[in-house]
Amino acid sequence: GYHYLWEIQDAKRSAELFQRASELGGPQWLLATSAALFSKAGQARIAHVILLDALQKNPNGPHVDRIKVRLAEIERILQEKPQ
């Protein structure tokens, strides 16, 4: 994910890789990062779904507060620019 974000500057691909890393057992914060990158790539709806799913799967995880903050940011974006 890092390489695609900083070297290639492809936020969408980076988001996909961070999401995949989380699915393979990576830390929950990867989902918040993935959501931020999807949003940056113009895909806030995907970011919203990822974050809601993360909260449903692990409502007491160590990064829930960060995910809730990111979810609120994404919801504001979707209200301003529905996708």
JSON list of C-alpha atoms in Angstrom, two decimals:
[
{"chain": "A", "resi": 1, "resn": "GLY", "atom": "CA", "xyz": [0.00, 0.00, 0.00]},
{"chain": "A", "resi": 2, "resn": "TYR", "atom": "CA", "xyz": [2.79, 2.40, 0.90]},
{"chain": "A", "resi": 3, "resn": "HIS", "atom": "CA", "xyz": [4.52, 2.01, -2.47]},
{"chain": "A", "resi": 4, "resn": "TYR", "atom": "CA", "xyz": [1.35, 2.76, -4.40]},
{"chain": "A", "resi": 5, "resn": "LEU", "atom": "CA", "xyz": [0.54, 5.73, -2.20]},
{"chain": "A", "resi": 6, "resn": "TRP", "atom": "CA", "xyz": [3.90, 7.51, -2.15]},
{"chain": "A", "resi": 7, "resn": "GLU", "atom": "CA", "xyz": [5.88, 6.23, -5.12]},
{"chain": "A", "resi": 8, "resn": "ILE", "atom": "CA", "xyz": [3.17, 5.68, -7.73]},
{"chain": "A", "resi": 9, "resn": "GLN", "atom": "CA", "xyz": [0.63, 8.09, -6.18]},
{"chain": "A", "resi": 10, "resn": "ASP", "atom": "CA", "xyz": [-2.33, 5.84, -6.84]},
{"chain": "A", "resi": 11, "resn": "ALA", "atom": "CA", "xyz": [-4.63, 6.33, -3.83]},
{"chain": "A", "resi": 12, "resn": "LYS", "atom": "CA", "xyz": [-7.25, 3.87, -5.05]},
{"chain": "A", "resi": 13, "resn": "ARG", "atom": "CA", "xyz": [-4.81, 0.98, -5.51]},
{"chain": "A", "resi": 14, "resn": "SER", "atom": "CA", "xyz": [-3.16, 1.80, -2.20]},
{"chain": "A", "resi": 15, "resn": "ALA", "atom": "CA", "xyz": [-6.59, 1.71, -0.50]},
{"chain": "A", "resi": 16, "resn": "GLU", "atom": "CA", "xyz": [-7.29, -1.70, -2.05]},
{"chain": "A", "resi": 17, "resn": "LEU", "atom": "CA", "xyz": [-3.99, -3.07, -0.75]},
{"chain": "A", "resi": 18, "resn": "PHE", "atom": "CA", "xyz": [-4.45, -1.68, 2.76]},
{"chain": "A", "resi": 19, "resn": "GLN", "atom": "CA", "xyz": [-7.94, -3.17, 2.84]},
{"chain": "A", "resi": 20, "resn": "ARG", "atom": "CA", "xyz": [-6.61, -6.54, 1.69]},
{"chain": "A", "resi": 21, "resn": "ALA", "atom": "CA", "xyz": [-3.85, -6.46, 4.31]},
{"chain": "A", "resi": 22, "resn": "SER", "atom": "CA", "xyz": [-6.48, -5.91, 6.98]},
{"chain": "A", "resi": 23, "resn": "GLU", "atom": "CA", "xyz": [-8.56, -8.82, 5.66]},
{"chain": "A", "resi": 24, "resn": "LEU", "atom": "CA", "xyz": [-5.48, -11.04, 5.90]},
{"chain": "A", "resi": 25, "resn": "GLY", "atom": "CA", "xyz": [-5.11, -10.32, 9.61]},
{"chain": "A", "resi": 26, "resn": "GLY", "atom": "CA", "xyz": [-3.51, -6.88, 9.66]},
{"chain": "A", "resi": 27, "resn": "PRO", "atom": "CA", "xyz": [-4.45, -4.37, 12.34]},
{"chain": "A", "resi": 28, "resn": "GLN", "atom": "CA", "xyz": [-7.85, -2.71, 12.30]},
{"chain": "A", "resi": 29, "resn": "TRP", "atom": "CA", "xyz": [-6.35, 0.75, 11.71]},
{"chain": "A", "resi": 30, "resn": "LEU", "atom": "CA", "xyz": [-5.57, -0.34, 8.16]},
{"chain": "A", "resi": 31, "resn": "LEU", "atom": "CA", "xyz": [-9.29, -0.13, 7.42]},
{"chain": "A", "resi": 32, "resn": "ALA", "atom": "CA", "xyz": [-9.46, 3.51, 8.55]},
{"chain": "A", "resi": 33, "resn": "THR", "atom": "CA", "xyz": [-6.46, 4.27, 6.34]},
{"chain": "A", "resi": 34, "resn": "SER", "atom": "CA", "xyz": [-8.01, 2.38, 3.45]},
{"chain": "A", "resi": 35, "resn": "ALA", "atom": "CA", "xyz": [-11.26, 4.31, 3.85]},
{"chain": "A", "resi": 36, "resn": "ALA", "atom": "CA", "xyz": [-9.45, 7.64, 3.86]},
{"chain": "A", "resi": 37, "resn": "LEU", "atom": "CA", "xyz": [-7.65, 6.69, 0.66]},
{"chain": "A", "resi": 38, "resn": "PHE", "atom": "CA", "xyz": [-10.83, 5.50, -1.06]},
{"chain": "A", "resi": 39, "resn": "SER", "atom": "CA", "xyz": [-12.41, 8.81, -0.14]},
{"chain": "A", "resi": 40, "resn": "LYS", "atom": "CA", "xyz": [-9.40, 10.70, -1.51]},
{"chain": "A", "resi": 41, "resn": "ALA", "atom": "CA", "xyz": [-9.78, 8.70, -4.73]},
{"chain": "A", "resi": 42, "resn": "GLY", "atom": "CA", "xyz": [-13.40, 9.87, -5.05]},
{"chain": "A", "resi": 43, "resn": "GLN", "atom": "CA", "xyz": [-14.96, 6.67, -3.74]},
{"chain": "A", "resi": 44, "resn": "ALA", "atom": "CA", "xyz": [-16.44, 7.74, -0.42]},
{"chain": "A", "resi": 45, "resn": "ARG", "atom": "CA", "xyz": [-19.30, 5.25, -0.75]},
{"chain": "A", "resi": 46, "resn": "ILE", "atom": "CA", "xyz": [-16.83, 2.34, -0.72]},
{"chain": "A", "resi": 47, "resn": "ALA", "atom": "CA", "xyz": [-15.08, 3.91, 2.28]},
{"chain": "A", "resi": 48, "resn": "HIS", "atom": "CA", "xyz": [-18.41, 4.14, 4.09]},
{"chain": "A", "resi": 49, "resn": "VAL", "atom": "CA", "xyz": [-19.20, 0.46, 3.51]},
{"chain": "A", "resi": 50, "resn": "ILE", "atom": "CA", "xyz": [-15.72, -0.62, 4.67]},
{"chain": "A", "resi": 51, "resn": "LEU", "atom": "CA", "xyz": [-16.00, 1.33, 7.92]},
{"chain": "A", "resi": 52, "resn": "LEU", "atom": "CA", "xyz": [-19.52, 0.15, 8.72]},
{"chain": "A", "resi": 53, "resn": "ASP", "atom": "CA", "xyz": [-18.41, -3.43, 8.12]},
{"chain": "A", "resi": 54, "resn": "ALA", "atom": "CA", "xyz": [-15.38, -2.96, 10.38]},
{"chain": "A", "resi": 55, "resn": "LEU", "atom": "CA", "xyz": [-17.56, -1.69, 13.21]},
{"chain": "A", "resi": 56, "resn": "GLN", "atom": "CA", "xyz": [-20.00, -4.58, 12.84]},
{"chain": "A", "resi": 57, "resn": "LYS", "atom": "CA", "xyz": [-17.23, -7.19, 12.84]},
{"chain": "A", "resi": 58, "resn": "ASN", "atom": "CA", "xyz": [-15.30, -5.75, 15.77]},
{"chain": "A", "resi": 59, "resn": "PRO", "atom": "CA", "xyz": [-17.36, -3.21, 17.76]},
{"chain": "A", "resi": 60, "resn": "ASN", "atom": "CA", "xyz": [-14.92, -3.24, 20.69]},
{"chain": "A", "resi": 61, "resn": "GLY", "atom": "CA", "xyz": [-11.65, -3.22, 18.78]},
{"chain": "A", "resi": 62, "resn": "PRO", "atom": "CA", "xyz": [-8.73, -1.06, 19.85]},
{"chain": "A", "resi": 63, "resn": "HIS", "atom": "CA", "xyz": [-9.18, 1.41, 16.97]},
{"chain": "A", "resi": 64, "resn": "VAL", "atom": "CA", "xyz": [-12.96, 1.85, 17.10]},
{"chain": "A", "resi": 65, "resn": "ASP", "atom": "CA", "xyz": [-12.68, 5.51, 18.08]},
{"chain": "A", "resi": 66, "resn": "ARG", "atom": "CA", "xyz": [-10.51, 6.27, 15.05]},
{"chain": "A", "resi": 67, "resn": "ILE", "atom": "CA", "xyz": [-12.89, 4.37, 12.78]},
{"chain": "A", "resi": 68, "resn": "LYS", "atom": "CA", "xyz": [-15.89, 6.29, 14.14]},
{"chain": "A", "resi": 69, "resn": "VAL", "atom": "CA", "xyz": [-14.13, 9.60, 13.52]},
{"chain": "A", "resi": 70, "resn": "ARG", "atom": "CA", "xyz": [-13.29, 8.54, 9.96]},
{"chain": "A", "resi": 71, "resn": "LEU", "atom": "CA", "xyz": [-16.88, 7.34, 9.45]},
{"chain": "A", "resi": 72, "resn": "ALA", "atom": "CA", "xyz": [-18.22, 10.75, 10.49]},
{"chain": "A", "resi": 73, "resn": "GLU", "atom": "CA", "xyz": [-15.83, 12.44, 8.03]},
{"chain": "A", "resi": 74, "resn": "ILE", "atom": "CA", "xyz": [-16.98, 10.15, 5.22]},
{"chain": "A", "resi": 75, "resn": "GLU", "atom": "CA", "xyz": [-20.65, 10.77, 6.05]},
{"chain": "A", "resi": 76, "resn": "ARG", "atom": "CA", "xyz": [-20.06, 14.54, 5.81]},
{"chain": "A", "resi": 77, "resn": "ILE", "atom": "CA", "xyz": [-18.45, 14.06, 2.41]},
{"chain": "A", "resi": 78, "resn": "LEU", "atom": "CA", "xyz": [-21.38, 11.96, 1.21]},
{"chain": "A", "resi": 79, "resn": "GLN", "atom": "CA", "xyz": [-23.87, 14.60, 2.39]},
{"chain": "A", "resi": 80, "resn": "GLU", "atom": "CA", "xyz": [-22.00, 17.30, 0.49]},
{"chain": "A", "resi": 81, "resn": "LYS", "atom": "CA", "xyz": [-21.41, 15.23, -2.64]},
{"chain": "A", "resi": 82, "resn": "PRO", "atom": "CA", "xyz": [-23.66, 12.16, -2.88]},
{"chain": "A", "resi": 83, "resn": "GLN", "atom": "CA", "xyz": [-22.04, 9.40, -4.91]}
]
